[in-house]
Amino acid sequence: QKEVEQDPGPLSVPEGAIVSLNCTYSNSAFQYFMWYRQYSRKGPELLMYTYSSGNKEDGRFTAQVDKSSKYISLFIRDSQPSDSATYLCAMTNNNDMRFGAGTRLTVKP
Amino acid sequence: DTGVSQDPRHKITKRGQNVTFRCDPISEHNRLYWYRQTLGQGPEFLTYFQNEAQLEKSRLLSDRFSAERPKGSFSTLEIQRTEQGDSAMYLCASSLDRLGYTFGSGTRLTVV
């Protein structure tokens, strides 16, 4: 079993839809949880991070962490074609970050 | 500052050859990381520097891999006696803390 599991998709939604992306993990020591966006042939770009359980909102993006279930989510409201990318969850408790495999999202106009 | 720069962007090499990649981090960032990413997978941690000191190395980093960060500035990652399984995107990231990574665009290595 991988330490971080993420459904690879692909996920295709119409413009304006609410998108839900999820990851599960097995290591209860993880304390910091991140979401990255990666466009083709580019490095990952940090979207947002949360510490421990709870919600964090940034514009159209909301990150949720449920440590009791070892489950994290990213919600994208009013999705736009420019949101089309691969979304990677990541988590750490020290200096090496563990990434999910990424979910490929396409938002159709 | 233009972000994290990596050179070259693409490298094609024959099996058994040595290759070296360079990473120039954001100037004020003291932390530097190397990751490897294969198609359809997330990045995998290879190694971490704080200033010039290499503080952590993954078990993935075999003895054919070596990384340096002289004077705590740019970093190099060398792969000796390349194998086809080394084909991947090699990503460098820098940060001021353990969370705020800025990744470069990566070096794509193809071993033929």
mmCIF file with all atom_site columns, C-alpha atoms in Angstrom:
data_model
loop_
_atom_site.group_PDB
_atom_site.id
_atom_site.type_symbol
_atom_site.label_atom_id
_atom_site.label_alt_id
_atom_site.label_comp_id
_atom_site.label_asym_id
_atom_site.label_entity_id
_atom_site.label_seq_id
_atom_site.pdbx_PDB_ins_code
_atom_site.Cartn_x
_atom_site.Cartn_y
_atom_site.Cartn_z
_atom_site.occupancy
_atom_site.B_iso_or_equiv
_atom_site.pdbx_formal_charge
_atom_site.auth_seq_id
_atom_site.auth_comp_id
_atom_site.auth_asym_id
_atom_site.auth_atom_id
_atom_site.pdbx_PDB_model_num
ATOM 1   C CA . GLN A 1 1   ? 0.000   0.000  0.000   1.00 0.00 ? 1   GLN A CA 1
ATOM 2   C CA . LYS A 1 2   ? 1.304   3.444  -0.928  1.00 0.00 ? 2   LYS A CA 1
ATOM 3   C CA . GLU A 1 3   ? 1.723   5.969  1.866   1.00 0.00 ? 3   GLU A CA 1
ATOM 4   C CA . VAL A 1 4   ? -0.432  8.490  -0.022  1.00 0.00 ? 4   VAL A CA 1
ATOM 5   C CA . GLU A 1 5   ? -3.247  7.360  -2.306  1.00 0.00 ? 5   GLU A CA 1
ATOM 6   C CA . GLN A 1 6   ? -4.835  9.657  -4.863  1.00 0.00 ? 6   GLN A CA 1
ATOM 7   C CA . ASP A 1 7   ? -7.318  8.771  -7.589  1.00 0.00 ? 7   ASP A CA 1
ATOM 8   C CA . PRO A 1 8   ? -5.518  9.562  -10.863 1.00 0.00 ? 8   PRO A CA 1
ATOM 9   C CA . GLY A 1 9   ? -8.741  10.348 -12.728 1.00 0.00 ? 9   GLY A CA 1
ATOM 10  C CA . PRO A 1 10  ? -8.899  11.694 -15.334 1.00 0.00 ? 10  PRO A CA 1
ATOM 11  C CA . LEU A 1 11  ? -11.699 13.975 -14.208 1.00 0.00 ? 11  LEU A CA 1
ATOM 12  C CA . SER A 1 12  ? -13.644 16.051 -16.739 1.00 0.00 ? 12  SER A CA 1
ATOM 13  C CA . VAL A 1 13  ? -16.189 18.685 -15.670 1.00 0.00 ? 13  VAL A CA 1
ATOM 14  C CA . PRO A 1 14  ? -18.065 21.537 -17.363 1.00 0.00 ? 14  PRO A CA 1
ATOM 15  C CA . GLU A 1 15  ? -17.057 25.118 -16.668 1.00 0.00 ? 15  GLU A CA 1
ATOM 16  C CA . GLY A 1 16  ? -18.639 26.433 -13.472 1.00 0.00 ? 16  GLY A CA 1
ATOM 17  C CA . ALA A 1 17  ? -18.846 23.025 -11.773 1.00 0.00 ? 17  ALA A CA 1
ATOM 18  C CA . ILE A 1 18  ? -17.663 22.330 -8.240  1.00 0.00 ? 18  ILE A CA 1
ATOM 19  C CA . VAL A 1 19  ? -14.677 19.980 -8.284  1.00 0.00 ? 19  VAL A CA 1
ATOM 20  C CA . SER A 1 20  ? -13.764 17.655 -5.429  1.00 0.00 ? 20  SER A CA 1
ATOM 21  C CA . LEU A 1 21  ? -10.292 16.119 -5.287  1.00 0.00 ? 21  LEU A CA 1
ATOM 22  C CA . ASN A 1 22  ? -9.281  13.692 -2.556  1.00 0.00 ? 22  ASN A CA 1
ATOM 23  C CA . CYS A 1 23  ? -6.372  11.827 -1.019  1.00 0.00 ? 23  CYS A CA 1
ATOM 24  C CA . THR A 1 24  ? -6.038  9.249  1.712   1.00 0.00 ? 24  THR A CA 1
ATOM 25  C CA . TYR A 1 25  ? -2.887  8.475  3.647   1.00 0.00 ? 25  TYR A CA 1
ATOM 26  C CA . SER A 1 26  ? -1.597  5.883  6.066   1.00 0.00 ? 26  SER A CA 1
ATOM 27  C CA . ASN A 1 27  ? 1.080   7.683  8.128   1.00 0.00 ? 27  ASN A CA 1
ATOM 28  C CA . SER A 1 28  ? -0.540  9.302  11.159  1.00 0.00 ? 28  SER A CA 1
ATOM 29  C CA . ALA A 1 29  ? 2.646   11.335 11.760  1.00 0.00 ? 29  ALA A CA 1
ATOM 30  C CA . PHE A 1 30  ? 1.886   13.679 8.857   1.00 0.00 ? 30  PHE A CA 1
ATOM 31  C CA . GLN A 1 31  ? 1.053   17.139 10.182  1.00 0.00 ? 31  GLN A CA 1
ATOM 32  C CA . TYR A 1 32  ? 1.255   19.436 7.163   1.00 0.00 ? 32  TYR A CA 1
ATOM 33  C CA . PHE A 1 33  ? -0.939  18.925 4.121   1.00 0.00 ? 33  PHE A CA 1
ATOM 34  C CA . MET A 1 34  ? -0.466  20.649 0.792   1.00 0.00 ? 34  MET A CA 1
ATOM 35  C CA . TRP A 1 35  ? -2.113  20.868 -2.604  1.00 0.00 ? 35  TRP A CA 1
ATOM 36  C CA . TYR A 1 36  ? -0.057  21.551 -5.705  1.00 0.00 ? 36  TYR A CA 1
ATOM 37  C CA . ARG A 1 37  ? -1.115  22.257 -9.261  1.00 0.00 ? 37  ARG A CA 1
ATOM 38  C CA . GLN A 1 38  ? 1.059   21.050 -12.120 1.00 0.00 ? 38  GLN A CA 1
ATOM 39  C CA . TYR A 1 39  ? 0.668   22.099 -15.728 1.00 0.00 ? 39  TYR A CA 1
ATOM 40  C CA . SER A 1 40  ? 2.122   19.966 -18.483 1.00 0.00 ? 40  SER A CA 1
ATOM 41  C CA . ARG A 1 41  ? 5.927   20.139 -18.703 1.00 0.00 ? 41  ARG A CA 1
ATOM 42  C CA . LYS A 1 42  ? 6.124   22.386 -15.640 1.00 0.00 ? 42  LYS A CA 1
ATOM 43  C CA . GLY A 1 43  ? 7.066   21.897 -12.013 1.00 0.00 ? 43  GLY A CA 1
ATOM 44  C CA . PRO A 1 44  ? 4.357   21.724 -9.326  1.00 0.00 ? 44  PRO A CA 1
ATOM 45  C CA . GLU A 1 45  ? 3.053   25.035 -7.984  1.00 0.00 ? 45  GLU A CA 1
ATOM 46  C CA . LEU A 1 46  ? 1.895   25.324 -4.379  1.00 0.00 ? 46  LEU A CA 1
ATOM 47  C CA . LEU A 1 47  ? -1.798  26.217 -4.116  1.00 0.00 ? 47  LEU A CA 1
ATOM 48  C CA . MET A 1 48  ? -2.329  26.050 -0.381  1.00 0.00 ? 48  MET A CA 1
ATOM 49  C CA . TYR A 1 49  ? -1.369  24.227 2.768   1.00 0.00 ? 49  TYR A CA 1
ATOM 50  C CA . THR A 1 50  ? -3.036  23.395 6.054   1.00 0.00 ? 50  THR A CA 1
ATOM 51  C CA . TYR A 1 51  ? -1.716  22.310 9.398   1.00 0.00 ? 51  TYR A CA 1
ATOM 52  C CA . SER A 1 52  ? -3.494  19.465 11.183  1.00 0.00 ? 52  SER A CA 1
ATOM 53  C CA . SER A 1 53  ? -7.267  19.053 10.878  1.00 0.00 ? 53  SER A CA 1
ATOM 54  C CA . GLY A 1 54  ? -9.659  21.726 9.673   1.00 0.00 ? 54  GLY A CA 1
ATOM 55  C CA . ASN A 1 55  ? -10.595 23.841 6.684   1.00 0.00 ? 55  ASN A CA 1
ATOM 56  C CA . LYS A 1 56  ? -8.785  26.588 4.845   1.00 0.00 ? 56  LYS A CA 1
ATOM 57  C CA . GLU A 1 57  ? -10.256 28.781 2.133   1.00 0.00 ? 57  GLU A CA 1
ATOM 58  C CA . ASP A 1 58  ? -8.432  30.821 -0.498  1.00 0.00 ? 58  ASP A CA 1
ATOM 59  C CA . GLY A 1 59  ? -10.626 32.367 -3.148  1.00 0.00 ? 59  GLY A CA 1
ATOM 60  C CA . ARG A 1 60  ? -12.312 29.595 -5.122  1.00 0.00 ? 60  ARG A CA 1
ATOM 61  C CA . PHE A 1 61  ? -10.237 26.907 -3.385  1.00 0.00 ? 61  PHE A CA 1
ATOM 62  C CA . THR A 1 62  ? -11.026 25.179 -0.074  1.00 0.00 ? 62  THR A CA 1
ATOM 63  C CA . ALA A 1 63  ? -8.785  22.582 1.533   1.00 0.00 ? 63  ALA A CA 1
ATOM 64  C CA . GLN A 1 64  ? -10.093 20.186 4.176   1.00 0.00 ? 64  GLN A CA 1
ATOM 65  C CA . VAL A 1 65  ? -8.147  17.841 6.423   1.00 0.00 ? 65  VAL A CA 1
ATOM 66  C CA . ASP A 1 66  ? -9.694  15.072 8.536   1.00 0.00 ? 66  ASP A CA 1
ATOM 67  C CA . LYS A 1 67  ? -6.843  13.487 10.469  1.00 0.00 ? 67  LYS A CA 1
ATOM 68  C CA . SER A 1 68  ? -9.129  11.016 12.225  1.00 0.00 ? 68  SER A CA 1
ATOM 69  C CA . SER A 1 69  ? -10.049 9.511  8.850   1.00 0.00 ? 69  SER A CA 1
ATOM 70  C CA . LYS A 1 70  ? -6.635  10.218 7.260   1.00 0.00 ? 70  LYS A CA 1
ATOM 71  C CA . TYR A 1 71  ? -8.446  11.962 4.420   1.00 0.00 ? 71  TYR A CA 1
ATOM 72  C CA . ILE A 1 72  ? -7.841  15.309 2.746   1.00 0.00 ? 72  ILE A CA 1
ATOM 73  C CA . SER A 1 73  ? -9.830  17.153 0.102   1.00 0.00 ? 73  SER A CA 1
ATOM 74  C CA . LEU A 1 74  ? -9.545  20.113 -2.219  1.00 0.00 ? 74  LEU A CA 1
ATOM 75  C CA . PHE A 1 75  ? -12.689 21.798 -3.510  1.00 0.00 ? 75  PHE A CA 1
ATOM 76  C CA . ILE A 1 76  ? -12.672 24.148 -6.482  1.00 0.00 ? 76  ILE A CA 1
ATOM 77  C CA . ARG A 1 77  ? -15.744 26.337 -6.896  1.00 0.00 ? 77  ARG A CA 1
ATOM 78  C CA . ASP A 1 78  ? -16.820 27.896 -10.182 1.00 0.00 ? 78  ASP A CA 1
ATOM 79  C CA . SER A 1 79  ? -14.192 25.901 -12.057 1.00 0.00 ? 79  SER A CA 1
ATOM 80  C CA . GLN A 1 80  ? -12.575 27.566 -15.062 1.00 0.00 ? 80  GLN A CA 1
ATOM 81  C CA . PRO A 1 81  ? -10.850 26.111 -18.150 1.00 0.00 ? 81  PRO A CA 1
ATOM 82  C CA . SER A 1 82  ? -7.615  27.592 -16.780 1.00 0.00 ? 82  SER A CA 1
ATOM 83  C CA . ASP A 1 83  ? -7.957  25.213 -13.805 1.00 0.00 ? 83  ASP A CA 1
ATOM 84  C CA . SER A 1 84  ? -7.252  22.304 -16.184 1.00 0.00 ? 84  SER A CA 1
ATOM 85  C CA . ALA A 1 85  ? -4.093  20.692 -14.791 1.00 0.00 ? 85  ALA A CA 1
ATOM 86  C CA . THR A 1 86  ? -2.888  17.840 -12.624 1.00 0.00 ? 86  THR A CA 1
ATOM 87  C CA . TYR A 1 87  ? -3.540  18.350 -8.908  1.00 0.00 ? 87  TYR A CA 1
ATOM 88  C CA . LEU A 1 88  ? -1.151  16.732 -6.455  1.00 0.00 ? 88  LEU A CA 1
ATOM 89  C CA . CYS A 1 89  ? -1.733  16.285 -2.764  1.00 0.00 ? 89  CYS A CA 1
ATOM 90  C CA . ALA A 1 90  ? 1.349   16.246 -0.556  1.00 0.00 ? 90  ALA A CA 1
ATOM 91  C CA . MET A 1 91  ? 2.063   15.836 3.119   1.00 0.00 ? 91  MET A CA 1
ATOM 92  C CA . THR A 1 92  ? 4.978   15.891 5.507   1.00 0.00 ? 92  THR A CA 1
ATOM 93  C CA . ASN A 1 93  ? 6.081   15.942 9.106   1.00 0.00 ? 93  ASN A CA 1
ATOM 94  C CA . ASN A 1 94  ? 9.750   16.654 8.432   1.00 0.00 ? 94  ASN A CA 1
ATOM 95  C CA . ASN A 1 95  ? 11.904  17.509 5.447   1.00 0.00 ? 95  ASN A CA 1
ATOM 96  C CA . ASP A 1 96  ? 10.787  14.992 2.859   1.00 0.00 ? 96  ASP A CA 1
ATOM 97  C CA . MET A 1 97  ? 7.383   15.555 1.371   1.00 0.00 ? 97  MET A CA 1
ATOM 98  C CA . ARG A 1 98  ? 5.262   12.621 0.166   1.00 0.00 ? 98  ARG A CA 1
ATOM 99  C CA . PHE A 1 99  ? 3.134   13.224 -2.896  1.00 0.00 ? 99  PHE A CA 1
ATOM 100 C CA . GLY A 1 100 ? 0.084   11.514 -4.291  1.00 0.00 ? 100 GLY A CA 1
ATOM 101 C CA . ALA A 1 101 ? 0.154   10.381 -7.910  1.00 0.00 ? 101 ALA A CA 1
ATOM 102 C CA . GLY A 1 102 ? -1.937  13.376 -8.999  1.00 0.00 ? 102 GLY A CA 1
ATOM 103 C CA . THR A 1 103 ? -5.447  13.765 -10.436 1.00 0.00 ? 103 THR A CA 1
ATOM 104 C CA . ARG A 1 104 ? -5.707  15.068 -13.988 1.00 0.00 ? 104 ARG A CA 1
ATOM 105 C CA . LEU A 1 105 ? -8.529  17.607 -14.252 1.00 0.00 ? 105 LEU A CA 1
ATOM 106 C CA . THR A 1 106 ? -10.051 19.011 -17.439 1.00 0.00 ? 106 THR A CA 1
ATOM 107 C CA . VAL A 1 107 ? -12.594 21.842 -17.245 1.00 0.00 ? 107 VAL A CA 1
ATOM 108 C CA . LYS A 1 108 ? -14.511 22.119 -20.503 1.00 0.00 ? 108 LYS A CA 1
ATOM 109 C CA . PRO A 1 109 ? -15.828 25.525 -21.681 1.00 0.00 ? 109 PRO A CA 1
ATOM 110 C CA . ASP B 2 1   ? 14.334  36.972 -9.032  1.00 0.00 ? 1   ASP B CA 1
ATOM 111 C CA . THR B 2 2   ? 13.072  34.663 -11.778 1.00 0.00 ? 2   THR B CA 1
ATOM 112 C CA . GLY B 2 3   ? 12.373  31.643 -9.577  1.00 0.00 ? 3   GLY B CA 1
ATOM 113 C CA . VAL B 2 4   ? 14.130  28.284 -9.563  1.00 0.00 ? 4   VAL B CA 1
ATOM 114 C CA . SER B 2 5   ? 16.119  27.584 -12.710 1.00 0.00 ? 5   SER B CA 1
ATOM 115 C CA . GLN B 2 6   ? 17.130  24.165 -13.919 1.00 0.00 ? 6   GLN B CA 1
ATOM 116 C CA . ASP B 2 7   ? 19.514  23.296 -16.694 1.00 0.00 ? 7   ASP B CA 1
ATOM 117 C CA . PRO B 2 8   ? 19.291  21.575 -19.094 1.00 0.00 ? 8   PRO B CA 1
ATOM 118 C CA . ARG B 2 9   ? 15.561  21.277 -19.741 1.00 0.00 ? 9   ARG B CA 1
ATOM 119 C CA . HIS B 2 10  ? 16.019  18.049 -21.662 1.00 0.00 ? 10  HIS B CA 1
ATOM 120 C CA . LYS B 2 11  ? 18.840  15.515 -21.751 1.00 0.00 ? 11  LYS B CA 1
ATOM 121 C CA . ILE B 2 12  ? 19.089  12.409 -23.901 1.00 0.00 ? 12  ILE B CA 1
ATOM 122 C CA . THR B 2 13  ? 21.962  10.111 -23.025 1.00 0.00 ? 13  THR B CA 1
ATOM 123 C CA . LYS B 2 14  ? 23.130  6.625  -23.829 1.00 0.00 ? 14  LYS B CA 1
ATOM 124 C CA . ARG B 2 15  ? 22.987  3.951  -21.171 1.00 0.00 ? 15  ARG B CA 1
ATOM 125 C CA . GLY B 2 16  ? 26.177  3.871  -19.173 1.00 0.00 ? 16  GLY B CA 1
ATOM 126 C CA . GLN B 2 17  ? 27.025  7.551  -19.632 1.00 0.00 ? 17  GLN B CA 1
ATOM 127 C CA . ASN B 2 18  ? 27.269  10.046 -16.783 1.00 0.00 ? 18  ASN B CA 1
ATOM 128 C CA . VAL B 2 19  ? 25.003  13.093 -16.645 1.00 0.00 ? 19  VAL B CA 1
ATOM 129 C CA . THR B 2 20  ? 24.959  16.197 -14.471 1.00 0.00 ? 20  THR B CA 1
ATOM 130 C CA . PHE B 2 21  ? 22.062  18.567 -13.866 1.00 0.00 ? 21  PHE B CA 1
ATOM 131 C CA . ARG B 2 22  ? 22.200  22.029 -12.353 1.00 0.00 ? 22  ARG B CA 1
ATOM 132 C CA . CYS B 2 23  ? 19.717  23.884 -10.167 1.00 0.00 ? 23  CYS B CA 1
ATOM 133 C CA . ASP B 2 24  ? 19.840  27.570 -9.290  1.00 0.00 ? 24  ASP B CA 1
ATOM 134 C CA . PRO B 2 25  ? 17.460  28.225 -6.378  1.00 0.00 ? 25  PRO B CA 1
ATOM 135 C CA . ILE B 2 26  ? 15.804  31.480 -5.356  1.00 0.00 ? 26  ILE B CA 1
ATOM 136 C CA . SER B 2 27  ? 18.702  33.447 -3.910  1.00 0.00 ? 27  SER B CA 1
ATOM 137 C CA . GLU B 2 28  ? 17.411  33.953 -0.377  1.00 0.00 ? 28  GLU B CA 1
ATOM 138 C CA . HIS B 2 29  ? 16.234  30.338 0.043   1.00 0.00 ? 29  HIS B CA 1
ATOM 139 C CA . ASN B 2 30  ? 18.522  28.273 2.264   1.00 0.00 ? 30  ASN B CA 1
ATOM 140 C CA . ARG B 2 31  ? 16.714  24.968 1.673   1.00 0.00 ? 31  ARG B CA 1
ATOM 141 C CA . LEU B 2 32  ? 17.109  23.027 -1.557  1.00 0.00 ? 32  LEU B CA 1
ATOM 142 C CA . TYR B 2 33  ? 15.479  19.731 -2.553  1.00 0.00 ? 33  TYR B CA 1
ATOM 143 C CA . TRP B 2 34  ? 15.795  17.265 -5.407  1.00 0.00 ? 34  TRP B CA 1
ATOM 144 C CA . TYR B 2 35  ? 12.816  15.137 -6.444  1.00 0.00 ? 35  TYR B CA 1
ATOM 145 C CA . ARG B 2 36  ? 12.264  12.648 -9.241  1.00 0.00 ? 36  ARG B CA 1
ATOM 146 C CA . GLN B 2 37  ? 8.966   12.298 -11.092 1.00 0.00 ? 37  GLN B CA 1
ATOM 147 C CA . THR B 2 38  ? 7.995   9.572  -13.537 1.00 0.00 ? 38  THR B CA 1
ATOM 148 C CA . LEU B 2 39  ? 5.017   9.665  -15.875 1.00 0.00 ? 39  LEU B CA 1
ATOM 149 C CA . GLY B 2 40  ? 1.709   9.419  -14.036 1.00 0.00 ? 40  GLY B CA 1
ATOM 150 C CA . GLN B 2 41  ? 3.322   9.600  -10.606 1.00 0.00 ? 41  GLN B CA 1
ATOM 151 C CA . GLY B 2 42  ? 3.912   12.287 -8.045  1.00 0.00 ? 42  GLY B CA 1
ATOM 152 C CA . PRO B 2 43  ? 7.401   13.559 -7.256  1.00 0.00 ? 43  PRO B CA 1
ATOM 153 C CA . GLU B 2 44  ? 9.570   11.292 -5.073  1.00 0.00 ? 44  GLU B CA 1
ATOM 154 C CA . PHE B 2 45  ? 12.021  12.803 -2.595  1.00 0.00 ? 45  PHE B CA 1
ATOM 155 C CA . LEU B 2 46  ? 15.704  12.262 -3.363  1.00 0.00 ? 46  LEU B CA 1
ATOM 156 C CA . THR B 2 47  ? 17.716  14.604 -1.146  1.00 0.00 ? 47  THR B CA 1
ATOM 157 C CA . TYR B 2 48  ? 17.655  17.828 0.883   1.00 0.00 ? 48  TYR B CA 1
ATOM 158 C CA . PHE B 2 49  ? 20.239  20.524 1.585   1.00 0.00 ? 49  PHE B CA 1
ATOM 159 C CA . GLN B 2 50  ? 20.181  23.235 4.176   1.00 0.00 ? 50  GLN B CA 1
ATOM 160 C CA . ASN B 2 51  ? 22.738  25.762 2.982   1.00 0.00 ? 51  ASN B CA 1
ATOM 161 C CA . GLU B 2 52  ? 25.724  23.626 1.871   1.00 0.00 ? 52  GLU B CA 1
ATOM 162 C CA . ALA B 2 53  ? 24.973  20.663 4.155   1.00 0.00 ? 53  ALA B CA 1
ATOM 163 C CA . GLN B 2 54  ? 23.249  17.627 2.704   1.00 0.00 ? 54  GLN B CA 1
ATOM 164 C CA . LEU B 2 55  ? 20.984  16.678 5.614   1.00 0.00 ? 55  LEU B CA 1
ATOM 165 C CA . GLU B 2 56  ? 18.786  13.933 4.213   1.00 0.00 ? 56  GLU B CA 1
ATOM 166 C CA . LYS B 2 57  ? 19.013  11.342 1.465   1.00 0.00 ? 57  LYS B CA 1
ATOM 167 C CA . SER B 2 58  ? 16.321  8.949  0.326   1.00 0.00 ? 58  SER B CA 1
ATOM 168 C CA . ARG B 2 59  ? 16.907  5.226  0.042   1.00 0.00 ? 59  ARG B CA 1
ATOM 169 C CA . LEU B 2 60  ? 16.024  5.808  -3.638  1.00 0.00 ? 60  LEU B CA 1
ATOM 170 C CA . LEU B 2 61  ? 19.341  7.620  -4.026  1.00 0.00 ? 61  LEU B CA 1
ATOM 171 C CA . SER B 2 62  ? 21.659  4.771  -4.995  1.00 0.00 ? 62  SER B CA 1
ATOM 172 C CA . ASP B 2 63  ? 25.418  5.142  -4.925  1.00 0.00 ? 63  ASP B CA 1
ATOM 173 C CA . ARG B 2 64  ? 25.289  6.098  -8.621  1.00 0.00 ? 64  ARG B CA 1
ATOM 174 C CA . PHE B 2 65  ? 23.627  9.364  -7.605  1.00 0.00 ? 65  PHE B CA 1
ATOM 175 C CA . SER B 2 66  ? 25.477  12.221 -5.960  1.00 0.00 ? 66  SER B CA 1
ATOM 176 C CA . ALA B 2 67  ? 24.387  15.744 -5.177  1.00 0.00 ? 67  ALA B CA 1
ATOM 177 C CA . GLU B 2 68  ? 26.330  18.782 -4.094  1.00 0.00 ? 68  GLU B CA 1
ATOM 178 C CA . ARG B 2 69  ? 25.590  22.336 -3.104  1.00 0.00 ? 69  ARG B CA 1
ATOM 179 C CA . PRO B 2 70  ? 28.912  24.152 -2.842  1.00 0.00 ? 70  PRO B CA 1
ATOM 180 C CA . LYS B 2 71  ? 28.792  27.367 -0.823  1.00 0.00 ? 71  LYS B CA 1
ATOM 181 C CA . GLY B 2 72  ? 25.056  26.930 -0.300  1.00 0.00 ? 72  GLY B CA 1
ATOM 182 C CA . SER B 2 73  ? 24.158  28.414 -3.661  1.00 0.00 ? 73  SER B CA 1
ATOM 183 C CA . PHE B 2 74  ? 23.476  26.361 -6.804  1.00 0.00 ? 74  PHE B CA 1
ATOM 184 C CA . SER B 2 75  ? 23.268  22.572 -6.654  1.00 0.00 ? 75  SER B CA 1
ATOM 185 C CA . THR B 2 76  ? 24.260  19.770 -8.998  1.00 0.00 ? 76  THR B CA 1
ATOM 186 C CA . LEU B 2 77  ? 22.863  16.261 -9.277  1.00 0.00 ? 77  LEU B CA 1
ATOM 187 C CA . GLU B 2 78  ? 25.083  13.714 -11.013 1.00 0.00 ? 78  GLU B CA 1
ATOM 188 C CA . ILE B 2 79  ? 24.023  10.281 -12.163 1.00 0.00 ? 79  ILE B CA 1
ATOM 189 C CA . GLN B 2 80  ? 26.830  7.890  -13.030 1.00 0.00 ? 80  GLN B CA 1
ATOM 190 C CA . ARG B 2 81  ? 26.482  4.895  -15.344 1.00 0.00 ? 81  ARG B CA 1
ATOM 191 C CA . THR B 2 82  ? 22.938  5.786  -16.298 1.00 0.00 ? 82  THR B CA 1
ATOM 192 C CA . GLU B 2 83  ? 20.326  3.047  -16.659 1.00 0.00 ? 83  GLU B CA 1
ATOM 193 C CA . GLN B 2 84  ? 17.032  3.091  -18.553 1.00 0.00 ? 84  GLN B CA 1
ATOM 194 C CA . GLY B 2 85  ? 15.200  3.146  -15.241 1.00 0.00 ? 85  GLY B CA 1
ATOM 195 C CA . ASP B 2 86  ? 16.748  6.544  -14.519 1.00 0.00 ? 86  ASP B CA 1
ATOM 196 C CA . SER B 2 87  ? 14.578  8.101  -17.240 1.00 0.00 ? 87  SER B CA 1
ATOM 197 C CA . ALA B 2 88  ? 12.390  10.624 -15.430 1.00 0.00 ? 88  ALA B CA 1
ATOM 198 C CA . MET B 2 89  ? 11.830  14.293 -14.724 1.00 0.00 ? 89  MET B CA 1
ATOM 199 C CA . TYR B 2 90  ? 14.290  15.575 -12.121 1.00 0.00 ? 90  TYR B CA 1
ATOM 200 C CA . LEU B 2 91  ? 12.803  18.459 -10.164 1.00 0.00 ? 91  LEU B CA 1
ATOM 201 C CA . CYS B 2 92  ? 14.608  20.912 -7.949  1.00 0.00 ? 92  CYS B CA 1
ATOM 202 C CA . ALA B 2 93  ? 12.806  23.022 -5.341  1.00 0.00 ? 93  ALA B CA 1
ATOM 203 C CA . SER B 2 94  ? 13.910  25.669 -2.874  1.00 0.00 ? 94  SER B CA 1
ATOM 204 C CA . SER B 2 95  ? 12.294  27.211 0.184   1.00 0.00 ? 95  SER B CA 1
ATOM 205 C CA . LEU B 2 96  ? 12.806  29.238 3.343   1.00 0.00 ? 96  LEU B CA 1
ATOM 206 C CA . ASP B 2 97  ? 10.842  26.748 5.437   1.00 0.00 ? 97  ASP B CA 1
ATOM 207 C CA . ARG B 2 98  ? 9.643   23.179 5.136   1.00 0.00 ? 98  ARG B CA 1
ATOM 208 C CA . LEU B 2 99  ? 6.392   24.117 3.420   1.00 0.00 ? 99  LEU B CA 1
ATOM 209 C CA . GLY B 2 100 ? 6.800   26.940 0.942   1.00 0.00 ? 100 GLY B CA 1
ATOM 210 C CA . TYR B 2 101 ? 8.489   25.028 -1.867  1.00 0.00 ? 101 TYR B CA 1
ATOM 211 C CA . THR B 2 102 ? 9.080   26.693 -5.217  1.00 0.00 ? 102 THR B CA 1
ATOM 212 C CA . PHE B 2 103 ? 9.776   24.114 -7.888  1.00 0.00 ? 103 PHE B CA 1
ATOM 213 C CA . GLY B 2 104 ? 11.738  24.590 -11.063 1.00 0.00 ? 104 GLY B CA 1
ATOM 214 C CA . SER B 2 105 ? 10.444  23.325 -14.400 1.00 0.00 ? 105 SER B CA 1
ATOM 215 C CA . GLY B 2 106 ? 12.628  20.244 -14.167 1.00 0.00 ? 106 GLY B CA 1
ATOM 216 C CA . THR B 2 107 ? 15.162  18.423 -16.299 1.00 0.00 ? 107 THR B CA 1
ATOM 217 C CA . ARG B 2 108 ? 13.689  15.635 -18.381 1.00 0.00 ? 108 ARG B CA 1
ATOM 218 C CA . LEU B 2 109 ? 16.182  12.773 -18.717 1.00 0.00 ? 109 LEU B CA 1
ATOM 219 C CA . THR B 2 110 ? 15.817  10.093 -21.363 1.00 0.00 ? 110 THR B CA 1
ATOM 220 C CA . VAL B 2 111 ? 18.245  7.164  -21.262 1.00 0.00 ? 111 VAL B CA 1
ATOM 221 C CA . VAL B 2 112 ? 18.403  5.235  -24.542 1.00 0.00 ? 112 VAL B CA 1
#
